[in-house]
mmCIF file of C-alpha atoms in Angstrom:
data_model
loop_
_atom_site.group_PDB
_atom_site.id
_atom_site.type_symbol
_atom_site.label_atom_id
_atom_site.label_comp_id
_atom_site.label_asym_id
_atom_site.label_seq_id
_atom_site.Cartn_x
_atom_site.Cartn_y
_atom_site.Cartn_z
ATOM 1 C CA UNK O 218 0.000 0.000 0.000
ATOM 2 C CA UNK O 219 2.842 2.354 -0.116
ATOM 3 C CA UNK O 220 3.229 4.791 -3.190
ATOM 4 C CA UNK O 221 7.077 4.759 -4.258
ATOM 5 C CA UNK O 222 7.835 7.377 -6.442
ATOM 6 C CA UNK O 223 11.553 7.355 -6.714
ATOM 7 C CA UNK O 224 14.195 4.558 -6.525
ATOM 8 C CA UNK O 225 17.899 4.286 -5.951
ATOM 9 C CA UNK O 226 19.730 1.705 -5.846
ATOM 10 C CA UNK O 227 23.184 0.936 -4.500
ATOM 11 C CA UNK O 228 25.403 -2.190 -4.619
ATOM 12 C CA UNK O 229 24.301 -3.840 -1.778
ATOM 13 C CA UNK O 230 21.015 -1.709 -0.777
ATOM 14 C CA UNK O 231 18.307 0.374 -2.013
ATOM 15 C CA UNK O 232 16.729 3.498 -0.873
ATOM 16 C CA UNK O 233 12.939 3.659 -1.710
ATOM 17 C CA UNK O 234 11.070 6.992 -1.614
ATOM 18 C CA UNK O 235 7.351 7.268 -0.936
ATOM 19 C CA UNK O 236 5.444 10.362 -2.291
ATOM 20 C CA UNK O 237 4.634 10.647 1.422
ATOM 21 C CA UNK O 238 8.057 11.945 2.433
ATOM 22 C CA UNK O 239 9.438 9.208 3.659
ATOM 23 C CA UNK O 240 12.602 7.126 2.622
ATOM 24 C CA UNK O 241 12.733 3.367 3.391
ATOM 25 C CA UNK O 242 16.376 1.447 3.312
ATOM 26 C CA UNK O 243 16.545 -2.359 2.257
ATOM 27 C CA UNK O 244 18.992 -4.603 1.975
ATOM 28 C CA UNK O 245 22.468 -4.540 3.767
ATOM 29 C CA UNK O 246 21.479 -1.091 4.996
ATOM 30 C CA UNK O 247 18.393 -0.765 7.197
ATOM 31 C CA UNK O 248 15.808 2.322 8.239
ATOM 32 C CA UNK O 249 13.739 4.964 7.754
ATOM 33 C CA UNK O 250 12.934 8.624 7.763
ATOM 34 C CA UNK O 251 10.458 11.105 6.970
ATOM 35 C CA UNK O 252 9.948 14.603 5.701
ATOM 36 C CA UNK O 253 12.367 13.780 2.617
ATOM 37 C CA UNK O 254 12.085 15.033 -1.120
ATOM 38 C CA UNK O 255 14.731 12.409 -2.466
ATOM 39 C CA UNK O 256 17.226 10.478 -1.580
ATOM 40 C CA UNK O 257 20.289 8.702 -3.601
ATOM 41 C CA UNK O 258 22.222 5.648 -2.364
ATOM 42 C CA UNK O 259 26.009 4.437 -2.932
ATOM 43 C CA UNK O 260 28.024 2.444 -1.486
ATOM 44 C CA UNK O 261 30.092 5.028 0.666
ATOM 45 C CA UNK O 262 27.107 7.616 1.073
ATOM 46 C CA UNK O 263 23.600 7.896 0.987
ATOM 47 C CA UNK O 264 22.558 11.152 0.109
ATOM 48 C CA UNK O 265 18.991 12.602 1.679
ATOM 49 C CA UNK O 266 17.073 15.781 -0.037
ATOM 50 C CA UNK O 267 14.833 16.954 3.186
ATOM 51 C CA UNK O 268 11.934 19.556 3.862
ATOM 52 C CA UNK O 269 13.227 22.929 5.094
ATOM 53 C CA UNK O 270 10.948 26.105 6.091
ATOM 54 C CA UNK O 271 10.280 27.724 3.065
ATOM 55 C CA UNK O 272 11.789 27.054 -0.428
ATOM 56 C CA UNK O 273 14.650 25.759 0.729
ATOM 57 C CA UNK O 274 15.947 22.158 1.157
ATOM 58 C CA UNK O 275 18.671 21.038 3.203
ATOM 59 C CA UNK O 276 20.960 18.237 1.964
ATOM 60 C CA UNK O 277 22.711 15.034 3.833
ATOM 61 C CA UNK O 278 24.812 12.863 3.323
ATOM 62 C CA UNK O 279 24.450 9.550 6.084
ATOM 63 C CA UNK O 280 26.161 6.837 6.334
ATOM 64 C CA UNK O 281 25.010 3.821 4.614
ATOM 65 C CA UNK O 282 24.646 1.900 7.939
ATOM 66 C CA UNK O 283 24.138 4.752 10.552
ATOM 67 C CA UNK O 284 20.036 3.987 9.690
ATOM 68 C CA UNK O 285 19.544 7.239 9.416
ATOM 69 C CA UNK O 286 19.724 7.611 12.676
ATOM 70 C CA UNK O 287 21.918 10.392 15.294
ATOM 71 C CA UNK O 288 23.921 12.813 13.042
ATOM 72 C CA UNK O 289 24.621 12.869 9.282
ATOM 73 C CA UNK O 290 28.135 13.486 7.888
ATOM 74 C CA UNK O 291 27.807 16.595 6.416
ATOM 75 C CA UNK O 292 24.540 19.426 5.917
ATOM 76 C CA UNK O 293 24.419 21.440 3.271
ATOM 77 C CA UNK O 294 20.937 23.812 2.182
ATOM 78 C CA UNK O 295 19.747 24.163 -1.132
ATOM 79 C CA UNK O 296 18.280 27.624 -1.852
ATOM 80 C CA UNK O 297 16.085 26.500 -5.536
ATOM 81 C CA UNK O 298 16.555 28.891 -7.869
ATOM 82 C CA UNK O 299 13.214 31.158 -9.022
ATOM 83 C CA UNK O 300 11.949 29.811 -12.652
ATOM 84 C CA UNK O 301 11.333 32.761 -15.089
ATOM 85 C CA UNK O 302 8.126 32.869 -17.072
ATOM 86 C CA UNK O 303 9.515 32.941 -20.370
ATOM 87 C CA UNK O 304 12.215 29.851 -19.418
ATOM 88 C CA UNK O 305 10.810 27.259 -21.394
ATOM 89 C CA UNK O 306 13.649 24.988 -19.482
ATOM 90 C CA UNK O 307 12.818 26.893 -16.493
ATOM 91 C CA UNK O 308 10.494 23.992 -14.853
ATOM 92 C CA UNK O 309 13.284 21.420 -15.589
ATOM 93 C CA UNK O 310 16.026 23.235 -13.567
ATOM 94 C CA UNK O 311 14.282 20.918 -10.432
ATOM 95 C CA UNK O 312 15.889 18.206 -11.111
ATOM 96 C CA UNK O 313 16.604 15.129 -9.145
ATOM 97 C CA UNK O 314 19.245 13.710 -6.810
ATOM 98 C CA UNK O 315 22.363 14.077 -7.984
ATOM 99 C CA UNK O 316 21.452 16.966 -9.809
ATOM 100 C CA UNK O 317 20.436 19.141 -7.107
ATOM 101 C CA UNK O 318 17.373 21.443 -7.048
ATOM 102 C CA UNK O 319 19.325 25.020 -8.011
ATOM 103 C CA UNK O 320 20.558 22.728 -11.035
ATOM 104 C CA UNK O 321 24.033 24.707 -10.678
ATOM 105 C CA UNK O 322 26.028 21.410 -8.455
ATOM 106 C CA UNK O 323 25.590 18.047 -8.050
ATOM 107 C CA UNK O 324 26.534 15.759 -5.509
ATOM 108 C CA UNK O 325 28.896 12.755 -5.741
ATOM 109 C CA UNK O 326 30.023 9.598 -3.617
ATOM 110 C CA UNK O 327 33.464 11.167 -3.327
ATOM 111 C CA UNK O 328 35.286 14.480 -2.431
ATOM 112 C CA UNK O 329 34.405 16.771 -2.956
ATOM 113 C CA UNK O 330 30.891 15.465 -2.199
ATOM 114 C CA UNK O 331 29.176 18.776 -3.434
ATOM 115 C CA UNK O 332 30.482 20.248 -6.818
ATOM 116 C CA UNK O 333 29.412 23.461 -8.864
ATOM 117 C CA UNK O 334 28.375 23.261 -12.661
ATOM 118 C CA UNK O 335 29.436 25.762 -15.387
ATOM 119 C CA UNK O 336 26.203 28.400 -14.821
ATOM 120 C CA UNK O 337 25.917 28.584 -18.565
ATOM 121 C CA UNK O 338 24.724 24.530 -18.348
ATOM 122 C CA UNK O 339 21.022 24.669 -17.766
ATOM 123 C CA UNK O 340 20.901 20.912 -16.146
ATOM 124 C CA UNK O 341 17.796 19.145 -16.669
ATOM 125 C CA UNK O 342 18.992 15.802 -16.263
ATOM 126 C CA UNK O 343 22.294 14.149 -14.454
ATOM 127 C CA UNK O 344 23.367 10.660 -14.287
ATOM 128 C CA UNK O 345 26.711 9.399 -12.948
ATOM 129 C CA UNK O 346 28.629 5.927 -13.804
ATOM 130 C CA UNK O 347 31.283 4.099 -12.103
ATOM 131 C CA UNK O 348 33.494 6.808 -13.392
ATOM 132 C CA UNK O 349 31.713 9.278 -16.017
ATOM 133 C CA UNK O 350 28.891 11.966 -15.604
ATOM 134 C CA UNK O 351 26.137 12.493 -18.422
ATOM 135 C CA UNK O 352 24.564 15.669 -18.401
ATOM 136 C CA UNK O 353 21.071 15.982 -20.418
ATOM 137 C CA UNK O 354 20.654 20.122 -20.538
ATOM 138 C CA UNK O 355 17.443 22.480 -21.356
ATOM 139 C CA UNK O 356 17.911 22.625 -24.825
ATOM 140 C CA UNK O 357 17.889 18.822 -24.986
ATOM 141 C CA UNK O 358 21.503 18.901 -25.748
ATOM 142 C CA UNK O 359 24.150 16.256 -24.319
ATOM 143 C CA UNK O 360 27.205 16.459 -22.593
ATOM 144 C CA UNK O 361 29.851 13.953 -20.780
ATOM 145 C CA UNK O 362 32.868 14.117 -18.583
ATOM 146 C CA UNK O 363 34.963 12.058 -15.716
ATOM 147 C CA UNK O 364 36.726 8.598 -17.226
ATOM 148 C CA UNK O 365 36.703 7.732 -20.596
ATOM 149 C CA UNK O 366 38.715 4.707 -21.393
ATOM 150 C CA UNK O 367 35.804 2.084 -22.153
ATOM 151 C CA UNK O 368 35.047 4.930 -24.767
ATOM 152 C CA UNK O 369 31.818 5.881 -22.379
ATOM 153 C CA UNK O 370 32.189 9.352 -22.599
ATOM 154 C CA UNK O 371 31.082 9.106 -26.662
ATOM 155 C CA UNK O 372 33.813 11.636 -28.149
ATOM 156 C CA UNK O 373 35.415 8.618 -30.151
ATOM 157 C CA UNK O 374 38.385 8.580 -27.856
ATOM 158 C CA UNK O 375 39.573 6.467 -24.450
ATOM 159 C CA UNK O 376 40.972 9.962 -22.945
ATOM 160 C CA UNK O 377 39.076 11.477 -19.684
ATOM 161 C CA UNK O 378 37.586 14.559 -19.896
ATOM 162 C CA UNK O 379 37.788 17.026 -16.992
ATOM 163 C CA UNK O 380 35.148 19.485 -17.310
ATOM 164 C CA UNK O 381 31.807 18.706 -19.308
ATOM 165 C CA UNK O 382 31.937 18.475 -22.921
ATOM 166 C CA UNK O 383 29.534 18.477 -25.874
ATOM 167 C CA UNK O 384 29.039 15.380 -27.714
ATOM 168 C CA UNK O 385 29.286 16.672 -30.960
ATOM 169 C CA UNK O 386 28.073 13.103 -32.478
ATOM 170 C CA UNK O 387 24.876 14.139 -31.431
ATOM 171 C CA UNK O 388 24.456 17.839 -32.055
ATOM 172 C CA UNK O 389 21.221 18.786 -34.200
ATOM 173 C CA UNK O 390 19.123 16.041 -32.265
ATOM 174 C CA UNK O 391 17.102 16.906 -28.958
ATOM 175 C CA UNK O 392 17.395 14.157 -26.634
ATOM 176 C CA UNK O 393 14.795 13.720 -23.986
ATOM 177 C CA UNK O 394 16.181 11.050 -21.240
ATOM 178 C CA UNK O 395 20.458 10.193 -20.983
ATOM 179 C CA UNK O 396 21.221 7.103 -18.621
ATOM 180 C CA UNK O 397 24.965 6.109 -16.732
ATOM 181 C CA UNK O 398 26.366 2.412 -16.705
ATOM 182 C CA UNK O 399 29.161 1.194 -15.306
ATOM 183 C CA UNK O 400 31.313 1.644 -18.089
ATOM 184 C CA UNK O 401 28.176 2.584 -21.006
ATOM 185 C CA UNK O 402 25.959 5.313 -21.602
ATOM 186 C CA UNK O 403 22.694 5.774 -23.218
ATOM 187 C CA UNK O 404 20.720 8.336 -24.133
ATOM 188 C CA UNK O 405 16.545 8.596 -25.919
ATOM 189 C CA UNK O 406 15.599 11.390 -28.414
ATOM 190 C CA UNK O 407 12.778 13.083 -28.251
ATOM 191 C CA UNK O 408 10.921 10.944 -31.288
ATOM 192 C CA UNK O 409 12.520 7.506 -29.378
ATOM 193 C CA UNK O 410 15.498 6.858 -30.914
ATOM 194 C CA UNK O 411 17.876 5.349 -28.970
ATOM 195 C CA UNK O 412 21.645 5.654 -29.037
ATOM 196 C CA UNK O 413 24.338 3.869 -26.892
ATOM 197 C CA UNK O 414 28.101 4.005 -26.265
ATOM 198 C CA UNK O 415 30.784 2.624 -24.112
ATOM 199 C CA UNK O 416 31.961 -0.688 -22.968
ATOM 200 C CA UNK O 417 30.484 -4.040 -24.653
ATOM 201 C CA UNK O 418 32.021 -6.363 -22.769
ATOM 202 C CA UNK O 419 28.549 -8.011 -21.538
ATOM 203 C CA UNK O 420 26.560 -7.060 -24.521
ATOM 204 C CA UNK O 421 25.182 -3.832 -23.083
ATOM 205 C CA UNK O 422 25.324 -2.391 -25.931
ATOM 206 C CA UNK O 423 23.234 -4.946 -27.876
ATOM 207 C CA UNK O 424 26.575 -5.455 -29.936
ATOM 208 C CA UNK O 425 27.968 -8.601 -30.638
ATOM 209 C CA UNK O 426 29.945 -9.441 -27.729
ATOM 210 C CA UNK O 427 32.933 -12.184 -27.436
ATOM 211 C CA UNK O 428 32.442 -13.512 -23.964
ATOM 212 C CA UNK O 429 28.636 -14.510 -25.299
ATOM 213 C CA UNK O 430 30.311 -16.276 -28.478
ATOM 214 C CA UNK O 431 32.348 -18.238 -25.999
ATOM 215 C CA UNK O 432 29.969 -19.229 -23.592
ATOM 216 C CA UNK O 433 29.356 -22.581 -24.143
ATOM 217 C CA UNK O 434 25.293 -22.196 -23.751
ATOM 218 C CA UNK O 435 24.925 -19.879 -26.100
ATOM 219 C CA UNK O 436 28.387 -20.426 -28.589
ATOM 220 C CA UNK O 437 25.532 -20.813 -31.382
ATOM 221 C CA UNK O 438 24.733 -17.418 -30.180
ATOM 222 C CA UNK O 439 20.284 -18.683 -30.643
ATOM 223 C CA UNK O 440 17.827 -16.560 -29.578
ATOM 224 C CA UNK O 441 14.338 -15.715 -30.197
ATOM 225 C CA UNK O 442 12.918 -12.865 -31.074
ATOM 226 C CA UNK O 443 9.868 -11.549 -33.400
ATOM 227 C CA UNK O 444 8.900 -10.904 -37.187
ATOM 228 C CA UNK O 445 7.639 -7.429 -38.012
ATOM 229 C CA UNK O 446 4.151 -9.618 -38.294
ATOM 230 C CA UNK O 447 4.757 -10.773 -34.500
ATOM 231 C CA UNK O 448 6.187 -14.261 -35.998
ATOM 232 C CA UNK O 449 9.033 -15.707 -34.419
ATOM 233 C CA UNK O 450 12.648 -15.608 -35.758
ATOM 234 C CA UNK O 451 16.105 -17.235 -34.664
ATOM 235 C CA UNK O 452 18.997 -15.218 -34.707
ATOM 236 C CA UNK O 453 22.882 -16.510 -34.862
ATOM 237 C CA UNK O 454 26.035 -15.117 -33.765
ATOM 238 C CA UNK O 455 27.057 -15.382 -37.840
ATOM 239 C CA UNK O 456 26.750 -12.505 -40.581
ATOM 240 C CA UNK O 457 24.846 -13.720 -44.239
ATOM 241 C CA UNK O 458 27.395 -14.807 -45.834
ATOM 242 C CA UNK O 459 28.076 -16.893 -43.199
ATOM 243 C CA UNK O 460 31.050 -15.781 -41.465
ATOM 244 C CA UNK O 461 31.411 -14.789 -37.779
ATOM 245 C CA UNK O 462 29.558 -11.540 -36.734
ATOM 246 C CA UNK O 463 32.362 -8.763 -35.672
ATOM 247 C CA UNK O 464 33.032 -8.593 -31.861
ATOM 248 C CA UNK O 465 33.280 -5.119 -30.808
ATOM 249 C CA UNK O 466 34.565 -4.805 -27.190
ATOM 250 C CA UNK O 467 34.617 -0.651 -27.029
ATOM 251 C CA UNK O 468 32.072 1.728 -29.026
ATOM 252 C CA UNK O 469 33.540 5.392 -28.415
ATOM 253 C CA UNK O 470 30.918 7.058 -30.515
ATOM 254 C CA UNK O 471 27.267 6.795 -30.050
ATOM 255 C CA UNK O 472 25.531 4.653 -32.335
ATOM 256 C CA UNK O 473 21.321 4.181 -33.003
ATOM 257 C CA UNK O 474 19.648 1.246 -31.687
ATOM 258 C CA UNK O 475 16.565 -0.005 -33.233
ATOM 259 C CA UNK O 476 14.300 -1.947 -30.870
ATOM 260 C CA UNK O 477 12.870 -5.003 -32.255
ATOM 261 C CA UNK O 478 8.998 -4.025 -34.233
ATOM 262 C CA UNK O 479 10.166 -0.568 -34.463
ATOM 263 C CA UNK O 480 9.459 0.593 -31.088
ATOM 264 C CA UNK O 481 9.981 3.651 -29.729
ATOM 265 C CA UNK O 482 11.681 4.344 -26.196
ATOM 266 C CA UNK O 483 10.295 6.634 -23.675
ATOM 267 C CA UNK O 484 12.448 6.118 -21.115
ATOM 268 C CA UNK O 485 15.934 4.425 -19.951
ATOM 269 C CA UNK O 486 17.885 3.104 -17.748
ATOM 270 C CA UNK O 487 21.723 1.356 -16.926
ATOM 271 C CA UNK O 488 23.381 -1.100 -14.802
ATOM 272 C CA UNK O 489 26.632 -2.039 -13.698
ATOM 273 C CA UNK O 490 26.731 -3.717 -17.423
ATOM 274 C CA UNK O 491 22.686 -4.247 -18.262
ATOM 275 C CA UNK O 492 20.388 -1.742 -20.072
ATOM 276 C CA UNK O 493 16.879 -1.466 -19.993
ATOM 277 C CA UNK O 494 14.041 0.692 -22.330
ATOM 278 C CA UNK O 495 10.530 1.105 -21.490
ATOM 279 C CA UNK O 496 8.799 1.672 -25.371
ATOM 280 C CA UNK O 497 5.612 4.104 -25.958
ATOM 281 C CA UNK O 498 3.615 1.711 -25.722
ATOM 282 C CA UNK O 499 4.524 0.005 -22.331
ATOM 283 C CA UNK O 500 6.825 -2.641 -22.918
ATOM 284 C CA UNK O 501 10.107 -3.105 -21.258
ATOM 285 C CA UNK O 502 13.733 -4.756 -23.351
ATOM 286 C CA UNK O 503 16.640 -5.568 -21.216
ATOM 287 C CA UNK O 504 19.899 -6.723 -22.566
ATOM 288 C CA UNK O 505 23.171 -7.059 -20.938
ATOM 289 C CA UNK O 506 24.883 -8.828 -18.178
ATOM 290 C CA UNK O 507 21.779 -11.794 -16.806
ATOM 291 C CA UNK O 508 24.050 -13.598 -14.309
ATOM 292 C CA UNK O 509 21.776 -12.163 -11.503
ATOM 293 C CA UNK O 510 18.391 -12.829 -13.458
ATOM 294 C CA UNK O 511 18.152 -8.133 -13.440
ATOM 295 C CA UNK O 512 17.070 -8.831 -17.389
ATOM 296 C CA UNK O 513 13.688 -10.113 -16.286
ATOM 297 C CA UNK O 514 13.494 -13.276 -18.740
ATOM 298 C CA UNK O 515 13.227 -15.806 -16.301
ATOM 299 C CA UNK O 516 16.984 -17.116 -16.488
ATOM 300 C CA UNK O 517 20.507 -16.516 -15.731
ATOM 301 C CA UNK O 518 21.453 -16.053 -19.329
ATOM 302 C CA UNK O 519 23.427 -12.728 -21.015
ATOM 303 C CA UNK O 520 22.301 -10.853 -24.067
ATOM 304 C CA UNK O 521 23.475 -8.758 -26.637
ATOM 305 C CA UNK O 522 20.638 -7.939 -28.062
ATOM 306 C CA UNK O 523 17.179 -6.282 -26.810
ATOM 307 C CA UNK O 524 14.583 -8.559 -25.673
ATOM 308 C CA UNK O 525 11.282 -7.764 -24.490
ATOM 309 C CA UNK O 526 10.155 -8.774 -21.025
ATOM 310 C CA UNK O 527 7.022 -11.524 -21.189
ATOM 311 C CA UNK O 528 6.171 -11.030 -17.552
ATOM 312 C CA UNK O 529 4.452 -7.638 -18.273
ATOM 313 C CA UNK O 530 2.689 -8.897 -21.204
ATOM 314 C CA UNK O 531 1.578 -12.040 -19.707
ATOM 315 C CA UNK O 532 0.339 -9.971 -17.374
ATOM 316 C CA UNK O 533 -1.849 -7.594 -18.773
ATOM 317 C CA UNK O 534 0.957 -4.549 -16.752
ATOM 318 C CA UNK O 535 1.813 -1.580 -19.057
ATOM 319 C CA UNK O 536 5.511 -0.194 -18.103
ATOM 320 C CA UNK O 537 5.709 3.471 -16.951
ATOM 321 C CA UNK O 538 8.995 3.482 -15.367
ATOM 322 C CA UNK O 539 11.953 1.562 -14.884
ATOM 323 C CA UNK O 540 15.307 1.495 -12.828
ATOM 324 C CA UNK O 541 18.264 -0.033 -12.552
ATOM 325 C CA UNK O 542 20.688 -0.460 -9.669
ATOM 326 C CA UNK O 543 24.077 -2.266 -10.368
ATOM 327 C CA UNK O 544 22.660 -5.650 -9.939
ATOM 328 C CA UNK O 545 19.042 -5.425 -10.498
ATOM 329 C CA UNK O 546 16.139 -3.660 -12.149
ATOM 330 C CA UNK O 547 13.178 -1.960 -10.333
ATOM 331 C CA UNK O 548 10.122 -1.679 -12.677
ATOM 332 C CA UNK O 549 7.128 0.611 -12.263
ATOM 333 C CA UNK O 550 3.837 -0.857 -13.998
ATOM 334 C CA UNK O 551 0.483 -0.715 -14.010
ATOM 335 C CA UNK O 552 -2.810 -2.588 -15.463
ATOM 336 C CA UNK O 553 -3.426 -1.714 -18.531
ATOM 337 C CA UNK O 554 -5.933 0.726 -19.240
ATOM 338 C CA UNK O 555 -5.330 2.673 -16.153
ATOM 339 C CA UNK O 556 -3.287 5.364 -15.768
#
């Protein structure tokens, strides 16, 4: 009976938020607290947006295992900033954890824990990897910094980056959603194209992938997917003429995705090495990493391609939302037909 409305997940726990106010800890890390906008878990901090008297909010960062309990680490308040009338990226400065509400810092796991943004970047959006930031802006424009040698920063290059950069790969196109791997990054356009970058060592990408050739369960690389008449097909790990399909192991620059039927993508989200797309109509794809069953197929097993979810269509559930932590994937659905 309790209305989550945001999610975030650690390593080892996860911080639910209820639209109540009130943040609930599970998993190696235990307890609870109300009067809370948001709240963002890592390993080494777990970050709580609270209530202050009037517009402001006042930041802390806890412990993991303190249970939210006796003093936090550090206190910082958050003064939002006004939204103009004529902003039409005004209403986005809000933001969410890490992003915080003036939209002008973030917060991060490590020192220093709070850190300012360039004012000229009107942040709508941030998402940080294991060692990269993605920044989605007002004008729906994309931009990445931090580590870049699994080519996750999307500039065609394995160098780092130490301020945020454009991505000029994707300049002329407004992107609506970006999402932070491990070692990947993905990002949805406004009309649902999909593009992806980064490290492919688990098929996160939905590129062919080496480790999956090898595997001995799935050497023949088989899978089943559909027919743009809903039929089933098999797919191979070979090319048409027969020889083997290319491995690729790094993609610095972003490249499109099509979703199986022609879907479009609404919304996105990484893990450690697993992505997963909720489509217009409802329907979640995972791909990636499966040792922990986080791709929702009912099995153990690792893709590198996308493959739609059965449970939600069995079901009768329409997707709305979905979120990864490192491990796993959270999933927000209801019946269809209701809203």
């Amino acid at each position: 009976g309790v209305d989550v409305c945001r999610v975030s997940a650690s390593w080892s726990y996860t911080a639910f938020v209820t639209r109540g106010g009130r943040v609930e800890l599970s998993g190696s890390a235990s307890g609870a607290a109300g009067g809370c906008r948001d709240a963002w878990a890592s390993e080494g901090l777990l970050l709580v947006l609270r209530a202050a008297p009037g517009p402001e909010a006042l930041l802390q960062a806890w412990a993991p295992d303190s249970s939210l309990r006796g003093e936090p680490l550090w206190a910082h308040n958050v003064v939002p900033e006004a939204v103009e009338e004529d902003d039409p990226g005004g209403e986005a400065q809000i933001g969410r954890l890490p992003l915080l509400p003036c939209a002008r810092a973030y917060v991060s796991p490590r020192p220093p824990f709070y850190r300012p943004l360039d004012p000229a970047l009107r942040a709508r959006q941030l998402e940080l990897g294991a060692e990269h930031a993605l920044l989605l802006d007002a004008a729906g424009q994309v931009f990445s910094w931090g580590g870049g040698r699994h080519g996750q920063l999307g500039h065609g290059t394995l160098e780092a980056e130490l301020e945020p950069r454009l991505l000029e790969a994707l300049q002329g196109l407004t992107m609506a959603e970006v999402a932070a791997g491990g070692w990947h990054s993905v990002c949805v356009s406004e009309t649902g194209d999909i593009y992806i970058w980064g490290w492919n060592e688990s098929g996160q990408l939905a590129l062919p992938t080496r480790n999956l050739a090898e595997d001995g369960e799935t050497v023949a690389r088989e899978a089943t997917g559909l027919n743009e008449d809903g039929s089933q097909v098999k797919r191979t790990g070979r090319v048409e003429d027969g020889a083997p399909a290319p491995f690729i192991a790094v993609q610095p620059f972003p490249a499109l995705l099509d979703l199986p039927l022609g879907s479009d993508a609404v919304k996105v989200s990484c893990g450690s090495r697993h992505t997963a797309v909720v489509t217009r109509t409802g329907e979640l794809y995972t791909w990636g990493w499966g040792k922990y069953g986080q791709l929702g197929h009912e099995d153990t097993t690792s893709l590198d391609w996308p493959r739609r979810v059965e449970y939600f269509v069995d079901k009768q559930l329409q997707v709305k939302a979905v979120t990864c932590g490192p491990w796993n994937t959270y999933v927000y659905a209801v019946e269809k037909g209701k809203s």
